[in-house]
PDB file of C-alpha atoms in Angstrom:
ATOM      1  CA  ASP A  24     -44.186 -46.326 -33.698  1.00 97.00           C
ATOM      2  CA  VAL A  25     -45.837 -46.422 -30.280  1.00 97.00           C
ATOM      3  CA  SER A  26     -48.907 -44.420 -31.286  1.00 97.00           C
ATOM      4  CA  GLY A  27     -52.453 -45.309 -30.286  1.00 96.00           C
ATOM      5  CA  SER A  28     -53.167 -47.073 -33.595  1.00 96.00           C
ATOM      6  CA  ILE A  29     -50.501 -49.682 -32.801  1.00 96.00           C
ATOM      7  CA  SER A  30     -52.065 -52.524 -30.800  1.00 95.00           C
ATOM      8  CA  SER A  31     -50.437 -54.324 -27.878  1.00 93.00           C
ATOM      9  CA  ALA A  32     -50.022 -57.348 -30.169  1.00 94.00           C
ATOM     10  CA  ASP A  33     -48.257 -55.136 -32.725  1.00 96.00           C
ATOM     11  CA  ILE A  34     -45.914 -53.834 -30.004  1.00 94.00           C
ATOM     12  CA  LEU A  35     -45.065 -57.425 -29.029  1.00 93.00           C
ATOM     13  CA  ARG A  36     -44.341 -58.222 -32.676  1.00 95.00           C
ATOM     14  CA  PHE A  37     -42.131 -55.133 -33.018  1.00 95.00           C
ATOM     15  CA  ASN A  38     -40.241 -56.220 -29.873  1.00 94.00           C
ATOM     16  CA  SER A  39     -39.803 -59.691 -31.333  1.00 94.00           C
ATOM     17  CA  GLU A  40     -38.451 -58.329 -34.618  1.00 94.00           C
ATOM     18  CA  VAL A  41     -36.001 -55.972 -32.884  1.00 95.00           C
ATOM     19  CA  LYS A  42     -34.846 -58.817 -30.630  1.00 94.00           C
ATOM     20  CA  TYR A  43     -34.240 -60.937 -33.752  1.00 94.00           C
ATOM     21  CA  ILE A  44     -32.180 -58.137 -35.332  1.00 94.00           C
ATOM     22  CA  GLN A  45     -30.159 -57.729 -32.122  1.00 93.00           C
ATOM     23  CA  GLU A  46     -29.500 -61.438 -31.581  1.00 92.00           C
ATOM     24  CA  SER A  47     -28.959 -62.599 -35.154  1.00 93.00           C
ATOM     25  CA  LEU A  48     -27.191 -59.643 -36.775  1.00 93.00           C
ATOM     26  CA  LYS A  49     -25.383 -58.504 -33.608  1.00 92.00           C
ATOM     27  CA  PRO A  50     -24.934 -54.881 -34.680  1.00 95.00           C
ATOM     28  CA  GLN A  51     -22.161 -53.051 -32.830  1.00 95.00           C
ATOM     29  CA  ARG A  52     -24.791 -50.529 -31.807  1.00 95.00           C
ATOM     30  CA  LEU A  53     -28.572 -50.651 -32.045  1.00 96.00           C
ATOM     31  CA  THR A  54     -30.629 -47.602 -31.109  1.00 97.00           C
ATOM     32  CA  LEU A  55     -34.308 -48.128 -30.357  1.00 97.00           C
ATOM     33  CA  VAL A  56     -36.323 -44.931 -30.711  1.00 98.00           C
ATOM     34  CA  GLN A  57     -39.948 -44.881 -29.554  1.00 98.00           C
ATOM     35  CA  PHE A  58     -42.085 -42.219 -31.209  1.00 98.00           C
ATOM     36  CA  ASP A  59     -45.656 -41.080 -31.663  1.00 97.00           C
ATOM     37  CA  THR A  60     -45.965 -37.337 -32.349  1.00 97.00           C
ATOM     38  CA  MET A  61     -42.520 -36.868 -30.768  1.00 98.00           C
ATOM     39  CA  ILE A  62     -39.543 -38.928 -29.670  1.00 98.00           C
ATOM     40  CA  GLN A  63     -40.716 -40.583 -26.451  1.00 97.00           C
ATOM     41  CA  ASP A  64     -37.676 -42.675 -25.504  1.00 97.00           C
ATOM     42  CA  VAL A  65     -34.256 -43.683 -26.831  1.00 97.00           C
ATOM     43  CA  LYS A  66     -32.385 -46.816 -25.727  1.00 96.00           C
ATOM     44  CA  GLU A  67     -28.927 -47.838 -26.931  1.00 95.00           C
ATOM     45  CA  PHE A  68     -27.775 -51.457 -27.116  1.00 95.00           C
ATOM     46  CA  THR A  69     -24.358 -52.870 -27.941  1.00 94.00           C
ATOM     47  CA  GLU A  70     -23.862 -56.219 -29.635  1.00 91.00           C
ATOM     48  CA  ASP A  71     -23.480 -57.999 -26.271  1.00 90.00           C
ATOM     49  CA  ASP A  72     -26.395 -56.366 -24.451  1.00 91.00           C
ATOM     50  CA  PRO A  73     -29.428 -58.573 -23.834  1.00 90.00           C
ATOM     51  CA  PHE A  74     -32.628 -57.362 -25.439  1.00 88.00           C
ATOM     52  CA  ASP A  75     -35.649 -57.661 -23.211  1.00 86.00           C
ATOM     53  CA  GLU A  76     -39.190 -56.493 -23.785  1.00 80.00           C
ATOM     54  CA  ILE A  77     -39.298 -52.701 -23.907  1.00 86.00           C
ATOM     55  CA  LYS A  78     -41.694 -50.682 -21.771  1.00 89.00           C
ATOM     56  CA  VAL A  79     -43.757 -48.579 -24.171  1.00 93.00           C
ATOM     57  CA  ILE A  80     -43.879 -44.838 -23.617  1.00 93.00           C
ATOM     58  CA  GLY A  81     -46.317 -42.773 -25.665  1.00 91.00           C
ATOM     59  CA  ARG A  82     -49.574 -43.891 -27.332  1.00 94.00           C
ATOM     60  CA  GLY A  83     -50.531 -40.539 -28.893  1.00 94.00           C
ATOM     61  CA  GLY A  84     -50.972 -39.749 -32.591  1.00 96.00           C
ATOM     62  CA  THR A  85     -48.340 -40.425 -35.248  1.00 96.00           C
ATOM     63  CA  CYS A  86     -45.954 -37.972 -36.890  1.00 97.00           C
ATOM     64  CA  LEU A  87     -42.763 -38.873 -38.737  1.00 98.00           C
ATOM     65  CA  VAL A  88     -41.235 -35.370 -38.603  1.00 98.00           C
ATOM     66  CA  CYS A  89     -39.426 -36.192 -35.339  1.00 98.00           C
ATOM     67  CA  VAL A  90     -38.158 -39.485 -36.797  1.00 98.00           C
ATOM     68  CA  ARG A  91     -36.756 -37.711 -39.852  1.00 98.00           C
ATOM     69  CA  GLU A  92     -35.087 -35.101 -37.632  1.00 98.00           C
ATOM     70  CA  TYR A  93     -33.572 -37.844 -35.453  1.00 98.00           C
ATOM     71  CA  ILE A  94     -32.203 -39.708 -38.484  1.00 98.00           C
ATOM     72  CA  GLU A  95     -30.816 -36.489 -40.001  1.00 98.00           C
ATOM     73  CA  LYS A  96     -29.111 -35.507 -36.720  1.00 98.00           C
ATOM     74  CA  HIS A  97     -27.650 -38.908 -35.765  1.00 98.00           C
ATOM     75  CA  LYS A  98     -26.915 -40.290 -39.264  1.00 98.00           C
ATOM     76  CA  PRO A  99     -27.289 -44.019 -38.520  1.00 97.00           C
ATOM     77  CA  THR A 100     -25.881 -46.674 -40.845  1.00 96.00           C
ATOM     78  CA  ALA A 101     -29.499 -47.649 -41.590  1.00 97.00           C
ATOM     79  CA  ALA A 102     -32.962 -47.101 -40.138  1.00 98.00           C
ATOM     80  CA  VAL A 103     -35.788 -49.587 -39.710  1.00 98.00           C
ATOM     81  CA  VAL A 104     -39.107 -47.893 -38.993  1.00 98.00           C
ATOM     82  CA  PHE A 105     -41.794 -50.145 -37.514  1.00 98.00           C
ATOM     83  CA  SER A 106     -45.204 -48.542 -38.100  1.00 98.00           C
ATOM     84  CA  ASP A 107     -48.662 -48.890 -39.613  1.00 97.00           C
ATOM     85  CA  LEU A 108     -47.898 -45.667 -41.548  1.00 98.00           C
ATOM     86  CA  TYR A 109     -51.241 -44.080 -40.635  1.00 97.00           C
ATOM     87  CA  CYS A 110     -49.751 -40.597 -40.873  1.00 97.00           C
ATOM     88  CA  THR A 111     -48.390 -38.015 -43.289  1.00 97.00           C
ATOM     89  CA  PRO A 112     -45.500 -39.575 -45.265  1.00 97.00           C
ATOM     90  CA  MET A 113     -41.952 -38.686 -44.243  1.00 98.00           C
ATOM     91  CA  GLN A 114     -40.167 -36.172 -46.415  1.00 98.00           C
ATOM     92  CA  PRO A 115     -37.062 -37.519 -48.189  1.00 97.00           C
ATOM     93  CA  LEU A 116     -33.796 -37.500 -46.264  1.00 98.00           C
ATOM     94  CA  THR A 117     -30.991 -35.145 -47.259  1.00 97.00           C
ATOM     95  CA  GLU A 118     -28.398 -37.901 -46.706  1.00 95.00           C
ATOM     96  CA  GLU A 119     -28.245 -41.328 -48.348  1.00 96.00           C
ATOM     97  CA  ILE A 120     -29.281 -43.453 -45.370  1.00 98.00           C
ATOM     98  CA  PRO A 121     -31.013 -46.754 -46.148  1.00 98.00           C
ATOM     99  CA  VAL A 122     -34.520 -46.900 -44.681  1.00 98.00           C
ATOM    100  CA  ILE A 123     -36.626 -50.030 -44.293  1.00 98.00           C
ATOM    101  CA  TRP A 124     -40.299 -49.560 -43.451  1.00 98.00           C
ATOM    102  CA  ALA A 125     -41.587 -52.573 -41.493  1.00 98.00           C
ATOM    103  CA  VAL A 126     -45.332 -52.068 -41.869  1.00 98.00           C
ATOM    104  CA  ILE A 127     -47.940 -53.879 -39.821  1.00 97.00           C
ATOM    105  CA  GLY A 128     -51.732 -53.630 -39.998  1.00 94.00           C
ATOM    106  CA  SER A 129     -51.933 -51.804 -43.334  1.00 96.00           C
ATOM    107  CA  ASN A 130     -50.998 -52.175 -46.992  1.00 96.00           C
ATOM    108  CA  LEU A 131     -49.342 -48.745 -47.071  1.00 98.00           C
ATOM    109  CA  THR A 132     -45.783 -48.358 -48.318  1.00 98.00           C
ATOM    110  CA  GLY A 133     -42.974 -46.094 -47.231  1.00 98.00           C
ATOM    111  CA  PRO A 134     -42.407 -42.939 -49.278  1.00 98.00           C
ATOM    112  CA  PHE A 135     -38.848 -44.064 -50.137  1.00 98.00           C
ATOM    113  CA  GLY A 136     -36.504 -46.895 -49.217  1.00 98.00           C
ATOM    114  CA  LYS A 137     -37.770 -50.473 -48.965  1.00 98.00           C
ATOM    115  CA  THR A 138     -41.093 -51.570 -47.481  1.00 98.00           C
ATOM    116  CA  ILE A 139     -41.653 -54.935 -45.818  1.00 98.00           C
ATOM    117  CA  HIS A 140     -45.166 -55.887 -44.729  1.00 98.00           C
ATOM    118  CA  ILE A 141     -45.295 -57.827 -41.470  1.00 95.00           C
ATOM    119  CA  LYS A 142     -48.061 -60.401 -41.378  1.00 89.00           C
ATOM    120  CA  ASN A 143     -50.327 -60.270 -38.307  1.00 76.00           C
TER     121      ASN A 143
END
């Protein structure tokens, strides 16, 4: 989530968490999708690619419709959505894809899947 309600500090924290996932779990492929009201940028990483700070593109409102469509189209092994969830909840997926909501700056929970609250 790179919407306007996500602070620069939140973006740094998201970067840190994604870097941790990349370096510790070493997924064969990691796709980083930046979104606000639409998909703003998509970057692919392999397990050996270095993960550096990502340049943020976006900063508009927040809508999860594009995220749902992306997940439905690309069918990832799992999805981790970093957001404050200040938006309309995502509709359930038609496929069984595990979703983890990494929420920062609010006590909201994801509409399905597992929610983890990131401490500021």
